[in-house]
Amino acid sequence: MEVKPFTAADISELKRLSQLCLSDNVQAFLDKKTAELETLLPQTISVPVKTKTDELCCKKLKNYGWDQTDSAIKFYITIPKPFEKNDVQVEVTDKSVKIVVKTDTEKYELQISQLFGTVLSDKYQLKTKGLEVGVTLTKEKSGKWECLCASDVKPKPQTPDLGMDKDADPGSGIMKMMQKMYNEGDDEMKRTIQKAWTQSQDKQKQGIDPIT
């Protein structure tokens, strides 16, 4: 009669019989043989199983809408493929927000760093409707933001020093007039006056009459 190789099921049966033995010697014998047989079993290699999420292609979203009130900042994005609300993940810090939406075939991500102001990371609302995703963040301090990101802040133009002096000669009235025109003028007027003043200063440095 041919003796077939022991299988994992056979070894499990031997272990069960070992537990039923009343004799310590018999139990020790079975335990020893069981251990020897286990070394003869084919070695199985554990291969990590990739999940569906790991295989999804990630697409960065660049188009989004935003709005604000005195107390909150709202973001709106549109996903081109259907998704479930449970497939939306939101990560918020005091200066950033990250929204990840997973569909059957792809993953979409919107990340905005360095917000203009500070938000409360533990207070946000998520809403979905159809292909739309809306996330509302709570501002730490009430008030309107100048822009969404700190990097979007435009530096304010510096007012040129037109050489105004309280004790200046009465003939400096032209300077006062230029100062007033600069302060009250639009951007184009300010650029024109600033250019004229710079050219005048350059001429003076070269010993040239600025009027010529």
GROMACS .gro file of C-alpha atoms in nm, residues 10-164:
model
  155
   10ASP     CA    1  -0.277   1.525   0.863
   11ILE     CA    2  -0.046   1.722   1.089
   12SER     CA    3  -0.342   1.902   1.243
   13GLU     CA    4  -0.495   1.562   1.318
   14LEU     CA    5  -0.172   1.446   1.486
   15LYS     CA    6  -0.173   1.756   1.704
   16ARG     CA    7  -0.530   1.683   1.806
   17LEU     CA    8  -0.440   1.323   1.894
   18SER     CA    9  -0.143   1.446   2.098
   19GLN     CA   10  -0.375   1.650   2.314
   20LEU     CA   11  -0.588   1.341   2.380
   21CYS     CA   12  -0.298   1.122   2.492
   22LEU     CA   13  -0.288   1.011   2.855
   23SER     CA   14   0.075   0.897   2.838
   24ASP     CA   15   0.340   1.167   2.853
   25ASN     CA   16   0.580   0.951   2.652
   26VAL     CA   17   0.330   0.898   2.370
   27GLN     CA   18   0.242   1.266   2.369
   28ALA     CA   19   0.609   1.364   2.352
   29PHE     CA   20   0.663   1.117   2.064
   30LEU     CA   21   0.371   1.258   1.867
   31ASP     CA   22   0.483   1.616   1.926
   32LYS     CA   23   0.833   1.535   1.804
   33LYS     CA   24   0.710   1.361   1.489
   34THR     CA   25   0.462   1.640   1.422
   35ALA     CA   26   0.742   1.896   1.436
   36GLU     CA   27   0.953   1.687   1.196
   37LEU     CA   28   0.665   1.649   0.951
   38GLU     CA   29   0.597   2.023   0.955
   39THR     CA   30   0.949   2.088   0.825
   40LEU     CA   31   0.874   1.864   0.526
   41LEU     CA   32   0.567   2.059   0.419
   42PRO     CA   33   0.611   2.278   0.107
   43GLN     CA   34   0.712   2.630   0.211
   44THR     CA   35   0.453   2.889   0.120
   45ILE     CA   36   0.565   3.239   0.034
   46SER     CA   37   0.350   3.521   0.157
   47VAL     CA   38   0.288   3.766  -0.124
   48PRO     CA   39   0.144   4.104  -0.030
   49VAL     CA   40  -0.198   4.145  -0.180
   50LYS     CA   41  -0.250   4.477  -0.345
   51THR     CA   42  -0.577   4.638  -0.253
   52LYS     CA   43  -0.798   4.813  -0.499
   53THR     CA   44  -0.705   5.149  -0.347
   54ASP     CA   45  -0.331   5.092  -0.392
   55GLU     CA   46  -0.374   5.030  -0.765
   56LEU     CA   47  -0.578   5.343  -0.835
   57CYS     CA   48  -0.415   5.613  -1.045
   58CYS     CA   49  -0.404   5.946  -0.860
   59LYS     CA   50  -0.499   6.262  -1.049
   60LYS     CA   51  -0.427   6.606  -0.905
   61LEU     CA   52  -0.717   6.848  -0.928
   62LYS     CA   53  -0.633   7.205  -1.029
   63ASN     CA   54  -0.982   7.337  -1.095
   64TYR     CA   55  -1.194   7.420  -0.793
   65GLY     CA   56  -1.422   7.688  -0.659
   66TRP     CA   57  -1.414   7.864  -0.327
   67ASP     CA   58  -1.617   8.114  -0.133
   68GLN     CA   59  -1.608   8.265   0.213
   69THR     CA   60  -1.812   8.419   0.491
   70ASP     CA   61  -1.679   8.597   0.796
   71SER     CA   62  -1.659   8.264   0.980
   72ALA     CA   63  -1.590   8.000   0.714
   73ILE     CA   64  -1.410   7.906   0.391
   74LYS     CA   65  -1.591   7.679   0.142
   75PHE     CA   66  -1.438   7.462  -0.131
   76TYR     CA   67  -1.621   7.305  -0.426
   77ILE     CA   68  -1.487   7.039  -0.664
   78THR     CA   69  -1.646   6.831  -0.939
   79ILE     CA   70  -1.545   6.467  -0.988
   80PRO     CA   71  -1.586   6.331  -1.345
   81LYS     CA   72  -1.685   5.983  -1.226
   82PRO     CA   73  -1.943   5.853  -0.976
   83PHE     CA   74  -1.834   5.795  -0.617
   84GLU     CA   75  -1.975   5.724  -0.272
   85LYS     CA   76  -1.958   5.971   0.018
   86ASN     CA   77  -1.764   5.710   0.215
   87ASP     CA   78  -1.494   5.729  -0.055
   88VAL     CA   79  -1.419   6.094   0.026
   89GLN     CA   80  -1.135   6.167   0.269
   90VAL     CA   81  -1.066   6.512   0.414
   91GLU     CA   82  -0.746   6.608   0.596
   92VAL     CA   83  -0.731   6.951   0.760
   93THR     CA   84  -0.451   7.129   0.946
   94ASP     CA   85  -0.457   7.484   1.076
   95LYS     CA   86  -0.309   7.610   0.745
   96SER     CA   87  -0.398   7.349   0.480
   97VAL     CA   88  -0.668   7.120   0.342
   98LYS     CA   89  -0.648   6.798   0.141
   99ILE     CA   90  -0.947   6.629  -0.025
  100VAL     CA   91  -0.917   6.279  -0.175
  101VAL     CA   92  -1.202   6.117  -0.371
  102LYS     CA   93  -1.183   5.753  -0.481
  103THR     CA   94  -1.384   5.610  -0.770
  104ASP     CA   95  -1.386   5.258  -0.915
  105THR     CA   96  -1.093   5.329  -1.146
  106GLU     CA   97  -0.918   5.647  -1.029
  107LYS     CA   98  -0.836   5.864  -0.730
  108TYR     CA   99  -0.869   6.243  -0.737
  109GLU     CA  100  -0.683   6.477  -0.503
  110LEU     CA  101  -0.703   6.846  -0.423
  111GLN     CA  102  -0.443   6.990  -0.185
  112ILE     CA  103  -0.412   7.354  -0.082
  113SER     CA  104  -0.128   7.454   0.147
  114GLN     CA  105  -0.046   7.778   0.326
  115LEU     CA  106  -0.393   7.923   0.356
  116PHE     CA  107  -0.415   8.299   0.403
  117GLY     CA  108  -0.551   8.260   0.754
  118THR     CA  109  -0.579   7.990   1.019
  119VAL     CA  110  -0.864   7.737   1.039
  120LEU     CA  111  -0.980   7.493   1.307
  121SER     CA  112  -0.853   7.150   1.201
  122ASP     CA  113  -1.118   6.961   1.398
  123LYS     CA  114  -1.417   7.157   1.269
  124TYR     CA  115  -1.516   7.103   0.906
  125GLN     CA  116  -1.821   6.987   0.713
  126LEU     CA  117  -1.834   6.752   0.414
  127LYS     CA  118  -2.126   6.746   0.172
  128THR     CA  119  -2.172   6.553  -0.152
  129LYS     CA  120  -2.438   6.577  -0.420
  130GLY     CA  121  -2.411   6.385  -0.745
  131LEU     CA  122  -2.058   6.448  -0.873
  132GLU     CA  123  -2.008   6.752  -0.649
  133VAL     CA  124  -1.803   6.766  -0.329
  134GLY     CA  125  -1.823   7.056  -0.085
  135VAL     CA  126  -1.599   7.109   0.217
  136THR     CA  127  -1.649   7.393   0.466
  137LEU     CA  128  -1.367   7.497   0.700
  138THR     CA  129  -1.415   7.708   1.012
  139LYS     CA  130  -1.195   8.015   1.047
  140GLU     CA  131  -1.008   8.054   1.373
  141LYS     CA  132  -1.072   8.428   1.369
  142SER     CA  133  -1.380   8.590   1.223
  143GLY     CA  134  -1.330   8.823   0.928
  144LYS     CA  135  -1.286   8.828   0.551
  145TRP     CA  136  -0.961   8.700   0.401
  146GLU     CA  137  -0.780   8.912   0.144
  147CYS     CA  138  -0.724   8.599  -0.068
  148LEU     CA  139  -0.722   8.220  -0.033
  149CYS     CA  140  -0.349   8.146  -0.005
  150ALA     CA  141  -0.072   8.342   0.162
  151SER     CA  142   0.128   8.323  -0.163
  152ASP     CA  143  -0.146   8.517  -0.344
  153VAL     CA  144  -0.097   8.830  -0.133
  154LYS     CA  145   0.020   9.117  -0.356
  155PRO     CA  146   0.277   9.354  -0.204
  156LYS     CA  147   0.144   9.705  -0.157
  157PRO     CA  148   0.324   9.968  -0.368
  158GLN     CA  149   0.553  10.189  -0.167
  159THR     CA  150   0.485  10.560  -0.166
  160PRO     CA  151   0.792  10.734  -0.307
  161ASP     CA  152   0.958  10.998  -0.093
  162LEU     CA  153   0.910  11.314  -0.295
  163GLY     CA  154   1.138  11.518  -0.070
  164MET     CA  155   0.858  11.689   0.121
   0.00000   0.00000   0.00000
